[in-house]
PDB file of N, CA and C and ligand atoms in Angstrom:
ATOM      1  N   UNK A 973      28.665  -9.219  16.389  1.00 55.00           N
ATOM      2  CA  UNK A 973      27.925  -9.463  15.138  1.00 55.00           C
ATOM      3  C   UNK A 973      26.437  -9.124  15.309  1.00 55.00           C
ATOM      4  N   UNK A 974      26.011  -7.959  14.818  1.00 57.00           N
ATOM      5  CA  UNK A 974      24.606  -7.558  14.964  1.00 57.00           C
ATOM      6  C   UNK A 974      23.950  -7.347  13.584  1.00 57.00           C
ATOM      7  N   UNK A 975      24.116  -8.280  12.689  1.00 56.00           N
ATOM      8  CA  UNK A 975      23.530  -8.141  11.345  1.00 56.00           C
ATOM      9  C   UNK A 975      22.022  -8.425  11.368  1.00 56.00           C
ATOM     10  N   UNK A 976      21.551  -8.973  12.464  1.00 57.00           N
ATOM     11  CA  UNK A 976      20.118  -9.296  12.579  1.00 57.00           C
ATOM     12  C   UNK A 976      19.214  -8.079  12.449  1.00 57.00           C
ATOM     13  N   UNK A 977      19.715  -6.888  12.852  1.00 54.00           N
ATOM     14  CA  UNK A 977      18.910  -5.658  12.811  1.00 54.00           C
ATOM     15  C   UNK A 977      18.458  -5.304  11.388  1.00 54.00           C
ATOM     16  N   UNK A 978      19.381  -5.282  10.457  1.00 50.00           N
ATOM     17  CA  UNK A 978      19.037  -4.878   9.089  1.00 50.00           C
ATOM     18  C   UNK A 978      18.119  -5.914   8.442  1.00 50.00           C
ATOM     19  N   UNK A 979      18.250  -7.132   8.809  1.00 50.00           N
ATOM     20  CA  UNK A 979      17.370  -8.184   8.274  1.00 50.00           C
ATOM     21  C   UNK A 979      15.920  -7.931   8.645  1.00 50.00           C
ATOM     22  N   UNK A 980      15.704  -7.484   9.867  1.00 49.00           N
ATOM     23  CA  UNK A 980      14.349  -7.233  10.348  1.00 49.00           C
ATOM     24  C   UNK A 980      13.689  -6.103   9.553  1.00 49.00           C
ATOM     25  N   UNK A 981      14.449  -5.050   9.237  1.00 48.00           N
ATOM     26  CA  UNK A 981      13.909  -3.927   8.481  1.00 48.00           C
ATOM     27  C   UNK A 981      13.447  -4.353   7.084  1.00 48.00           C
ATOM     28  N   UNK A 982      14.210  -5.219   6.465  1.00 45.00           N
ATOM     29  CA  UNK A 982      13.822  -5.694   5.142  1.00 45.00           C
ATOM     30  C   UNK A 982      12.501  -6.458   5.199  1.00 45.00           C
ATOM     31  N   UNK A 983      12.311  -7.213   6.240  1.00 45.00           N
ATOM     32  CA  UNK A 983      11.098  -7.993   6.395  1.00 45.00           C
ATOM     33  C   UNK A 983       9.868  -7.095   6.519  1.00 45.00           C
ATOM     34  N   UNK A 984       9.990  -6.001   7.285  1.00 43.00           N
ATOM     35  CA  UNK A 984       8.872  -5.074   7.462  1.00 43.00           C
ATOM     36  C   UNK A 984       8.476  -4.411   6.148  1.00 43.00           C
ATOM     37  N   UNK A 985       9.457  -4.089   5.344  1.00 44.00           N
ATOM     38  CA  UNK A 985       9.197  -3.453   4.060  1.00 44.00           C
ATOM     39  C   UNK A 985       8.392  -4.409   3.159  1.00 44.00           C
ATOM     40  N   UNK A 986       8.713  -5.659   3.210  1.00 44.00           N
ATOM     41  CA  UNK A 986       8.032  -6.669   2.392  1.00 44.00           C
ATOM     42  C   UNK A 986       6.545  -6.760   2.738  1.00 44.00           C
ATOM     43  N   UNK A 987       6.228  -6.579   4.006  1.00 40.00           N
ATOM     44  CA  UNK A 987       4.836  -6.671   4.452  1.00 40.00           C
ATOM     45  C   UNK A 987       3.942  -5.558   3.898  1.00 40.00           C
ATOM     46  N   UNK A 988       4.537  -4.469   3.430  1.00 42.00           N
ATOM     47  CA  UNK A 988       3.747  -3.361   2.896  1.00 42.00           C
ATOM     48  C   UNK A 988       3.024  -3.716   1.602  1.00 42.00           C
ATOM     49  N   UNK A 989       3.527  -4.680   0.879  1.00 43.00           N
ATOM     50  CA  UNK A 989       2.932  -5.032  -0.412  1.00 43.00           C
ATOM     51  C   UNK A 989       1.654  -5.831  -0.203  1.00 43.00           C
ATOM     52  N   UNK A 990       0.497  -5.183  -0.478  1.00 45.00           N
ATOM     53  CA  UNK A 990      -0.772  -5.891  -0.331  1.00 45.00           C
ATOM     54  C   UNK A 990      -1.670  -5.655  -1.548  1.00 45.00           C
ATOM     55  N   UNK A 991      -1.057  -5.663  -2.714  1.00 43.00           N
ATOM     56  CA  UNK A 991      -1.808  -5.413  -3.943  1.00 43.00           C
ATOM     57  C   UNK A 991      -2.815  -6.509  -4.255  1.00 43.00           C
ATOM     58  N   UNK A 992      -2.497  -7.728  -3.943  1.00 46.00           N
ATOM     59  CA  UNK A 992      -3.374  -8.862  -4.270  1.00 46.00           C
ATOM     60  C   UNK A 992      -4.678  -8.796  -3.482  1.00 46.00           C
ATOM     61  N   UNK A 993      -4.585  -8.280  -2.252  1.00 51.00           N
ATOM     62  CA  UNK A 993      -5.746  -8.160  -1.383  1.00 51.00           C
ATOM     63  C   UNK A 993      -6.860  -7.313  -2.003  1.00 51.00           C
ATOM     64  N   UNK A 994      -6.469  -6.263  -2.745  1.00 60.00           N
ATOM     65  CA  UNK A 994      -7.419  -5.305  -3.292  1.00 60.00           C
ATOM     66  C   UNK A 994      -8.250  -5.883  -4.439  1.00 60.00           C
ATOM     67  N   UNK A 995      -7.776  -6.919  -5.079  1.00 75.00           N
ATOM     68  CA  UNK A 995      -8.408  -7.432  -6.287  1.00 75.00           C
ATOM     69  C   UNK A 995      -9.748  -8.093  -5.957  1.00 75.00           C
ATOM     70  N   UNK A 996     -10.787  -7.695  -6.674  1.00 86.00           N
ATOM     71  CA  UNK A 996     -12.111  -8.261  -6.448  1.00 86.00           C
ATOM     72  C   UNK A 996     -12.605  -8.961  -7.704  1.00 86.00           C
ATOM     73  N   UNK A 997     -13.466  -9.940  -7.508  1.00 93.00           N
ATOM     74  CA  UNK A 997     -14.049 -10.675  -8.624  1.00 93.00           C
ATOM     75  C   UNK A 997     -15.264  -9.907  -9.135  1.00 93.00           C
ATOM     76  N   UNK A 998     -15.328  -9.709 -10.430  1.00 95.00           N
ATOM     77  CA  UNK A 998     -16.452  -8.977 -11.009  1.00 95.00           C
ATOM     78  C   UNK A 998     -17.529  -9.974 -11.428  1.00 95.00           C
ATOM     79  N   UNK A 999     -18.701  -9.856 -10.818  1.00 96.00           N
ATOM     80  CA  UNK A 999     -19.825 -10.740 -11.139  1.00 96.00           C
ATOM     81  C   UNK A 999     -20.659 -10.121 -12.254  1.00 96.00           C
ATOM     82  N   UNK A1000     -20.888  -8.814 -12.156  1.00 97.00           N
ATOM     83  CA  UNK A1000     -21.681  -8.122 -13.154  1.00 97.00           C
ATOM     84  C   UNK A1000     -21.087  -6.739 -13.387  1.00 97.00           C
ATOM     85  N   UNK A1001     -20.838  -6.393 -14.651  1.00 98.00           N
ATOM     86  CA  UNK A1001     -20.254  -5.102 -15.005  1.00 98.00           C
ATOM     87  C   UNK A1001     -21.329  -4.283 -15.717  1.00 98.00           C
ATOM     88  N   UNK A1002     -22.087  -3.515 -14.949  1.00 98.00           N
ATOM     89  CA  UNK A1002     -23.243  -2.824 -15.530  1.00 98.00           C
ATOM     90  C   UNK A1002     -23.496  -1.480 -14.862  1.00 98.00           C
ATOM     91  N   UNK A1003     -24.058  -0.552 -15.634  1.00 98.00           N
ATOM     92  CA  UNK A1003     -24.478   0.755 -15.121  1.00 98.00           C
ATOM     93  C   UNK A1003     -25.817   1.132 -15.746  1.00 98.00           C
ATOM     94  N   UNK A1004     -26.514   2.095 -15.145  1.00 98.00           N
ATOM     95  CA  UNK A1004     -27.748   2.630 -15.713  1.00 98.00           C
ATOM     96  C   UNK A1004     -27.525   4.106 -16.039  1.00 98.00           C
ATOM     97  N   UNK A1005     -27.861   4.478 -17.263  1.00 98.00           N
ATOM     98  CA  UNK A1005     -27.717   5.873 -17.682  1.00 98.00           C
ATOM     99  C   UNK A1005     -28.810   6.719 -17.041  1.00 98.00           C
ATOM    100  N   UNK A1006     -28.423   7.828 -16.423  1.00 98.00           N
ATOM    101  CA  UNK A1006     -29.410   8.713 -15.786  1.00 98.00           C
ATOM    102  C   UNK A1006     -30.185   9.518 -16.815  1.00 98.00           C
ATOM    103  N   UNK A1007     -29.625   9.668 -18.007  1.00 97.00           N
ATOM    104  CA  UNK A1007     -30.283  10.488 -19.026  1.00 97.00           C
ATOM    105  C   UNK A1007     -31.377   9.720 -19.754  1.00 97.00           C
ATOM    106  N   UNK A1008     -31.041   8.517 -20.285  1.00 98.00           N
ATOM    107  CA  UNK A1008     -32.038   7.774 -21.066  1.00 98.00           C
ATOM    108  C   UNK A1008     -32.608   6.583 -20.299  1.00 98.00           C
ATOM    109  N   UNK A1009     -32.021   6.219 -19.163  1.00 98.00           N
ATOM    110  CA  UNK A1009     -32.541   5.132 -18.348  1.00 98.00           C
ATOM    111  C   UNK A1009     -32.111   3.748 -18.784  1.00 98.00           C
ATOM    112  N   UNK A1010     -31.277   3.657 -19.817  1.00 98.00           N
ATOM    113  CA  UNK A1010     -30.805   2.360 -20.300  1.00 98.00           C
ATOM    114  C   UNK A1010     -29.902   1.675 -19.278  1.00 98.00           C
ATOM    115  N   UNK A1011     -30.072   0.352 -19.131  1.00 98.00           N
ATOM    116  CA  UNK A1011     -29.123  -0.454 -18.364  1.00 98.00           C
ATOM    117  C   UNK A1011     -28.203  -1.130 -19.369  1.00 98.00           C
ATOM    118  N   UNK A1012     -26.912  -0.860 -19.269  1.00 98.00           N
ATOM    119  CA  UNK A1012     -25.948  -1.448 -20.202  1.00 98.00           C
ATOM    120  C   UNK A1012     -24.966  -2.307 -19.427  1.00 98.00           C
ATOM    121  N   UNK A1013     -24.630  -3.471 -20.001  1.00 98.00           N
ATOM    122  CA  UNK A1013     -23.773  -4.437 -19.316  1.00 98.00           C
ATOM    123  C   UNK A1013     -22.724  -4.971 -20.273  1.00 98.00           C
ATOM    124  N   UNK A1014     -21.475  -5.006 -19.812  1.00 98.00           N
ATOM    125  CA  UNK A1014     -20.386  -5.589 -20.583  1.00 98.00           C
ATOM    126  C   UNK A1014     -20.121  -6.991 -20.044  1.00 98.00           C
ATOM    127  N   UNK A1015     -20.309  -8.012 -20.878  1.00 97.00           N
ATOM    128  CA  UNK A1015     -20.212  -9.390 -20.386  1.00 97.00           C
ATOM    129  C   UNK A1015     -18.885 -10.066 -20.712  1.00 97.00           C
ATOM    130  N   UNK A1016     -18.097  -9.491 -21.609  1.00 95.00           N
ATOM    131  CA  UNK A1016     -16.751 -10.009 -21.827  1.00 95.00           C
ATOM    132  C   UNK A1016     -15.769  -8.878 -22.094  1.00 95.00           C
ATOM    133  N   UNK A1017     -14.484  -9.208 -21.991  1.00 94.00           N
ATOM    134  CA  UNK A1017     -13.413  -8.235 -21.873  1.00 94.00           C
ATOM    135  C   UNK A1017     -13.448  -7.090 -22.902  1.00 94.00           C
ATOM    136  N   UNK A1018     -13.686  -7.396 -24.169  1.00 94.00           N
ATOM    137  CA  UNK A1018     -13.604  -6.340 -25.190  1.00 94.00           C
ATOM    138  C   UNK A1018     -14.982  -5.915 -25.696  1.00 94.00           C
ATOM    139  N   UNK A1019     -15.999  -6.129 -24.866  1.00 97.00           N
ATOM    140  CA  UNK A1019     -17.341  -5.715 -25.247  1.00 97.00           C
ATOM    141  C   UNK A1019     -17.587  -4.292 -24.740  1.00 97.00           C
ATOM    142  N   UNK A1020     -17.580  -3.343 -25.669  1.00 97.00           N
ATOM    143  CA  UNK A1020     -17.777  -1.943 -25.331  1.00 97.00           C
ATOM    144  C   UNK A1020     -19.224  -1.580 -25.661  1.00 97.00           C
ATOM    145  N   UNK A1021     -20.022  -1.261 -24.635  1.00 98.00           N
ATOM    146  CA  UNK A1021     -21.450  -1.000 -24.811  1.00 98.00           C
ATOM    147  C   UNK A1021     -21.754   0.461 -24.492  1.00 98.00           C
ATOM    148  N   UNK A1022     -22.489   1.095 -25.381  1.00 98.00           N
ATOM    149  CA  UNK A1022     -22.911   2.484 -25.162  1.00 98.00           C
ATOM    150  C   UNK A1022     -24.439   2.520 -25.071  1.00 98.00           C
ATOM    151  N   UNK A1023     -24.979   3.367 -24.205  1.00 98.00           N
ATOM    152  CA  UNK A1023     -26.426   3.474 -24.064  1.00 98.00           C
ATOM    153  C   UNK A1023     -27.032   4.166 -25.285  1.00 98.00           C
ATOM    154  N   UNK A1024     -28.359   4.167 -25.378  1.00 98.00           N
ATOM    155  CA  UNK A1024     -29.013   4.661 -26.596  1.00 98.00           C
ATOM    156  C   UNK A1024     -28.842   6.164 -26.800  1.00 98.00           C
ATOM    157  N   UNK A1025     -28.630   6.945 -25.749  1.00 97.00           N
ATOM    158  CA  UNK A1025     -28.410   8.384 -25.936  1.00 97.00           C
ATOM    159  C   UNK A1025     -26.929   8.715 -26.138  1.00 97.00           C
ATOM    160  N   UNK A1026     -26.040   7.743 -25.895  1.00 97.00           N
ATOM    161  CA  UNK A1026     -24.612   7.918 -26.185  1.00 97.00           C
ATOM    162  C   UNK A1026     -23.807   8.642 -25.121  1.00 97.00           C
ATOM    163  N   UNK A1027     -24.395   8.893 -23.958  1.00 97.00           N
ATOM    164  CA  UNK A1027     -23.678   9.656 -22.929  1.00 97.00           C
ATOM    165  C   UNK A1027     -22.742   8.797 -22.084  1.00 97.00           C
ATOM    166  N   UNK A1028     -23.102   7.525 -21.850  1.00 97.00           N
ATOM    167  CA  UNK A1028     -22.267   6.664 -21.003  1.00 97.00           C
ATOM    168  C   UNK A1028     -21.978   5.330 -21.690  1.00 97.00           C
ATOM    169  N   UNK A1029     -20.836   4.722 -21.332  1.00 98.00           N
ATOM    170  CA  UNK A1029     -20.433   3.438 -21.894  1.00 98.00           C
ATOM    171  C   UNK A1029     -19.775   2.581 -20.827  1.00 98.00           C
ATOM    172  N   UNK A1030     -19.856   1.249 -21.012  1.00 97.00           N
ATOM    173  CA  UNK A1030     -19.139   0.314 -20.144  1.00 97.00           C
ATOM    174  C   UNK A1030     -18.249  -0.575 -21.003  1.00 97.00           C
ATOM    175  N   UNK A1031     -17.175  -1.085 -20.402  1.00 97.00           N
ATOM    176  CA  UNK A1031     -16.221  -1.934 -21.100  1.00 97.00           C
ATOM    177  C   UNK A1031     -15.502  -2.786 -20.056  1.00 97.00           C
ATOM    178  N   UNK A1032     -14.875  -3.864 -20.509  1.00 97.00           N
ATOM    179  CA  UNK A1032     -14.028  -4.640 -19.609  1.00 97.00           C
ATOM    180  C   UNK A1032     -14.599  -5.986 -19.182  1.00 97.00           C
ATOM    181  N   UNK A1033     -15.915  -6.194 -19.381  1.00 97.00           N
ATOM    182  CA  UNK A1033     -16.517  -7.467 -19.007  1.00 97.00           C
ATOM    183  C   UNK A1033     -16.239  -7.816 -17.552  1.00 97.00           C
ATOM    184  N   UNK A1034     -15.778  -9.054 -17.316  1.00 96.00           N
ATOM    185  CA  UNK A1034     -15.517  -9.488 -15.947  1.00 96.00           C
ATOM    186  C   UNK A1034     -14.046  -9.362 -15.570  1.00 96.00           C
ATOM    187  N   UNK A1035     -13.265  -8.669 -16.407  1.00 94.00           N
ATOM    188  CA  UNK A1035     -11.845  -8.490 -16.103  1.00 94.00           C
ATOM    189  C   UNK A1035     -11.546  -7.169 -15.404  1.00 94.00           C
ATOM    190  N   UNK A1036     -12.196  -6.099 -15.844  1.00 94.00           N
ATOM    191  CA  UNK A1036     -11.989  -4.796 -15.205  1.00 94.00           C
ATOM    192  C   UNK A1036     -13.207  -3.912 -15.455  1.00 94.00           C
ATOM    193  N   UNK A1037     -13.445  -2.947 -14.547  1.00 95.00           N
ATOM    194  CA  UNK A1037     -14.595  -2.056 -14.668  1.00 95.00           C
ATOM    195  C   UNK A1037     -14.148  -0.759 -15.330  1.00 95.00           C
ATOM    196  N   UNK A1038     -14.590  -0.559 -16.573  1.00 96.00           N
ATOM    197  CA  UNK A1038     -14.229   0.679 -17.253  1.00 96.00           C
ATOM    198  C   UNK A1038     -15.504   1.432 -17.625  1.00 96.00           C
ATOM    199  N   UNK A1039     -15.547   2.707 -17.292  1.00 96.00           N
ATOM    200  CA  UNK A1039     -16.700   3.532 -17.608  1.00 96.00           C
ATOM    201  C   UNK A1039     -16.282   4.743 -18.419  1.00 96.00           C
ATOM    202  N   UNK A1040     -17.151   5.129 -19.382  1.00 96.00           N
ATOM    203  CA  UNK A1040     -16.973   6.395 -20.086  1.00 96.00           C
ATOM    204  C   UNK A1040     -18.236   7.202 -19.851  1.00 96.00           C
ATOM    205  N   UNK A1041     -18.077   8.445 -19.412  1.00 95.00           N
ATOM    206  CA  UNK A1041     -19.249   9.268 -19.131  1.00 95.00           C
ATOM    207  C   UNK A1041     -18.930  10.737 -19.368  1.00 95.00           C
ATOM    208  N   UNK A1042     -19.903  11.474 -19.887  1.00 92.00           N
ATOM    209  CA  UNK A1042     -19.703  12.905 -20.109  1.00 92.00           C
ATOM    210  C   UNK A1042     -19.569  13.635 -18.774  1.00 92.00           C
ATOM    211  N   UNK A1043     -20.334  13.185 -17.777  1.00 91.00           N
ATOM    212  CA  UNK A1043     -20.263  13.783 -16.441  1.00 91.00           C
ATOM    213  C   UNK A1043     -20.023  12.669 -15.414  1.00 91.00           C
ATOM    214  N   UNK A1044     -19.310  12.969 -14.317  1.00 88.00           N
ATOM    215  CA  UNK A1044     -18.994  11.927 -13.323  1.00 88.00           C
ATOM    216  C   UNK A1044     -20.229  11.291 -12.713  1.00 88.00           C
ATOM    217  N   UNK A1045     -21.342  12.020 -12.616  1.00 93.00           N
ATOM    218  CA  UNK A1045     -22.554  11.472 -12.005  1.00 93.00           C
ATOM    219  C   UNK A1045     -23.628  11.201 -13.056  1.00 93.00           C
ATOM    220  N   UNK A1046     -23.210  10.907 -14.272  1.00 96.00           N
ATOM    221  CA  UNK A1046     -24.158  10.673 -15.361  1.00 96.00           C
ATOM    222  C   UNK A1046     -24.747   9.280 -15.380  1.00 96.00           C
ATOM    223  N   UNK A1047     -24.322   8.408 -14.459  1.00 97.00           N
ATOM    224  CA  UNK A1047     -24.826   7.033 -14.437  1.00 97.00           C
ATOM    225  C   UNK A1047     -24.960   6.528 -13.008  1.00 97.00           C
ATOM    226  N   UNK A1048     -25.748   5.465 -12.851  1.00 97.00           N
ATOM    227  CA  UNK A1048     -25.904   4.798 -11.555  1.00 97.00           C
ATOM    228  C   UNK A1048     -25.159   3.478 -11.633  1.00 97.00           C
ATOM    229  N   UNK A1049     -24.293   3.253 -10.649  1.00 97.00           N
ATOM    230  CA  UNK A1049     -23.480   2.037 -10.635  1.00 97.00           C
ATOM    231  C   UNK A1049     -24.327   0.860 -10.153  1.00 97.00           C
ATOM    232  N   UNK A1050     -24.487  -0.173 -10.986  1.00 97.00           N
ATOM    233  CA  UNK A1050     -25.270  -1.343 -10.556  1.00 97.00           C
ATOM    234  C   UNK A1050     -24.478  -2.637 -10.731  1.00 97.00           C
ATOM    235  N   UNK A1051     -23.157  -2.502 -10.898  1.00 96.00           N
ATOM    236  CA  UNK A1051     -22.341  -3.711 -11.048  1.00 96.00           C
ATOM    237  C   UNK A1051     -22.163  -4.404  -9.697  1.00 96.00           C
ATOM    238  N   UNK A1052     -21.850  -5.699  -9.769  1.00 96.00           N
ATOM    239  CA  UNK A1052     -21.669  -6.490  -8.551  1.00 96.00           C
ATOM    240  C   UNK A1052     -20.259  -7.059  -8.527  1.00 96.00           C
ATOM    241  N   UNK A1053     -19.596  -6.900  -7.372  1.00 94.00           N
ATOM    242  CA  UNK A1053     -18.269  -7.498  -7.205  1.00 94.00           C
ATOM    243  C   UNK A1053     -18.235  -8.287  -5.902  1.00 94.00           C
ATOM    244  N   UNK A1054     -17.304  -9.224  -5.810  1.00 93.00           N
ATOM    245  CA  UNK A1054     -17.158 -10.030  -4.606  1.00 93.00           C
ATOM    246  C   UNK A1054     -15.686 -10.143  -4.259  1.00 93.00           C
ATOM    247  N   UNK A1055     -15.397 -10.227  -2.970  1.00 88.00           N
ATOM    248  CA  UNK A1055     -14.027 -10.464  -2.531  1.00 88.00           C
ATOM    249  C   UNK A1055     -13.655 -11.909  -2.863  1.00 88.00           C
ATOM    250  N   UNK A1056     -12.407 -12.174  -3.229  1.00 81.00           N
ATOM    251  CA  UNK A1056     -12.002 -13.537  -3.576  1.00 81.00           C
ATOM    252  C   UNK A1056     -12.303 -14.552  -2.478  1.00 81.00           C
ATOM    253  N   UNK A1057     -12.275 -14.139  -1.211  1.00 72.00           N
ATOM    254  CA  UNK A1057     -12.552 -15.048  -0.097  1.00 72.00           C
ATOM    255  C   UNK A1057     -13.993 -15.553  -0.136  1.00 72.00           C
ATOM    256  N   UNK A1058     -14.926 -14.630  -0.471  1.00 55.00           N
ATOM    257  CA  UNK A1058     -16.336 -15.014  -0.523  1.00 55.00           C
ATOM    258  C   UNK A1058     -16.595 -16.093  -1.575  1.00 55.00           C
ATOM    259  N   UNK A1059     -15.907 -15.964  -2.690  1.00 51.00           N
ATOM    260  CA  UNK A1059     -16.090 -16.915  -3.784  1.00 51.00           C
ATOM    261  C   UNK A1059     -15.675 -18.323  -3.367  1.00 51.00           C
ATOM    262  N   UNK A1060     -14.546 -18.466  -2.666  1.00 57.00           N
ATOM    263  CA  UNK A1060     -14.067 -19.791  -2.280  1.00 57.00           C
ATOM    264  C   UNK A1060     -14.942 -20.410  -1.195  1.00 57.00           C
ATOM    265  N   UNK A1061     -15.514 -19.578  -0.315  1.00 57.00           N
ATOM    266  CA  UNK A1061     -16.359 -20.096   0.766  1.00 57.00           C
ATOM    267  C   UNK A1061     -17.661 -20.695   0.236  1.00 57.00           C
ATOM    268  N   UNK A1062     -18.258 -20.012  -0.748  1.00 52.00           N
ATOM    269  CA  UNK A1062     -19.553 -20.461  -1.247  1.00 52.00           C
ATOM    270  C   UNK A1062     -19.460 -21.403  -2.433  1.00 52.00           C
ATOM    271  N   UNK A1063     -18.568 -22.356  -2.412  1.00 51.00           N
ATOM    272  CA  UNK A1063     -18.409 -23.303  -3.507  1.00 51.00           C
ATOM    273  C   UNK A1063     -19.657 -24.131  -3.727  1.00 51.00           C
ATOM    274  N   UNK A1064     -20.039 -24.322  -4.996  1.00 55.00           N
ATOM    275  CA  UNK A1064     -21.281 -25.024  -5.291  1.00 55.00           C
ATOM    276  C   UNK A1064     -21.150 -26.538  -5.030  1.00 55.00           C
TER     277      UNK A1064
HETATM  278 ZN1   ZN B 439     -28.068   7.231 -22.058  1.00 63.82          ZN
END
């Protein structure tokens, strides 16, 4: 009876799932437009903010980081994120 072998393989496959590890806490969701210099910040989930020249936008608030830009380097990233571990360590 050597059924132990196949059991071990299933266990290794399970260890590959590390999606939760990647998730970070968003403290500030903001960018600066390189064209007009505006700093735009999305503070809640459905707040879609566009800069005054209209080239870049932010959305998603503290749930997800979403950017719209005419060019990939049209803005400077100034948002702040933290790993979930850091948040629990620094409890107020
Ligand atoms: Zn702009």
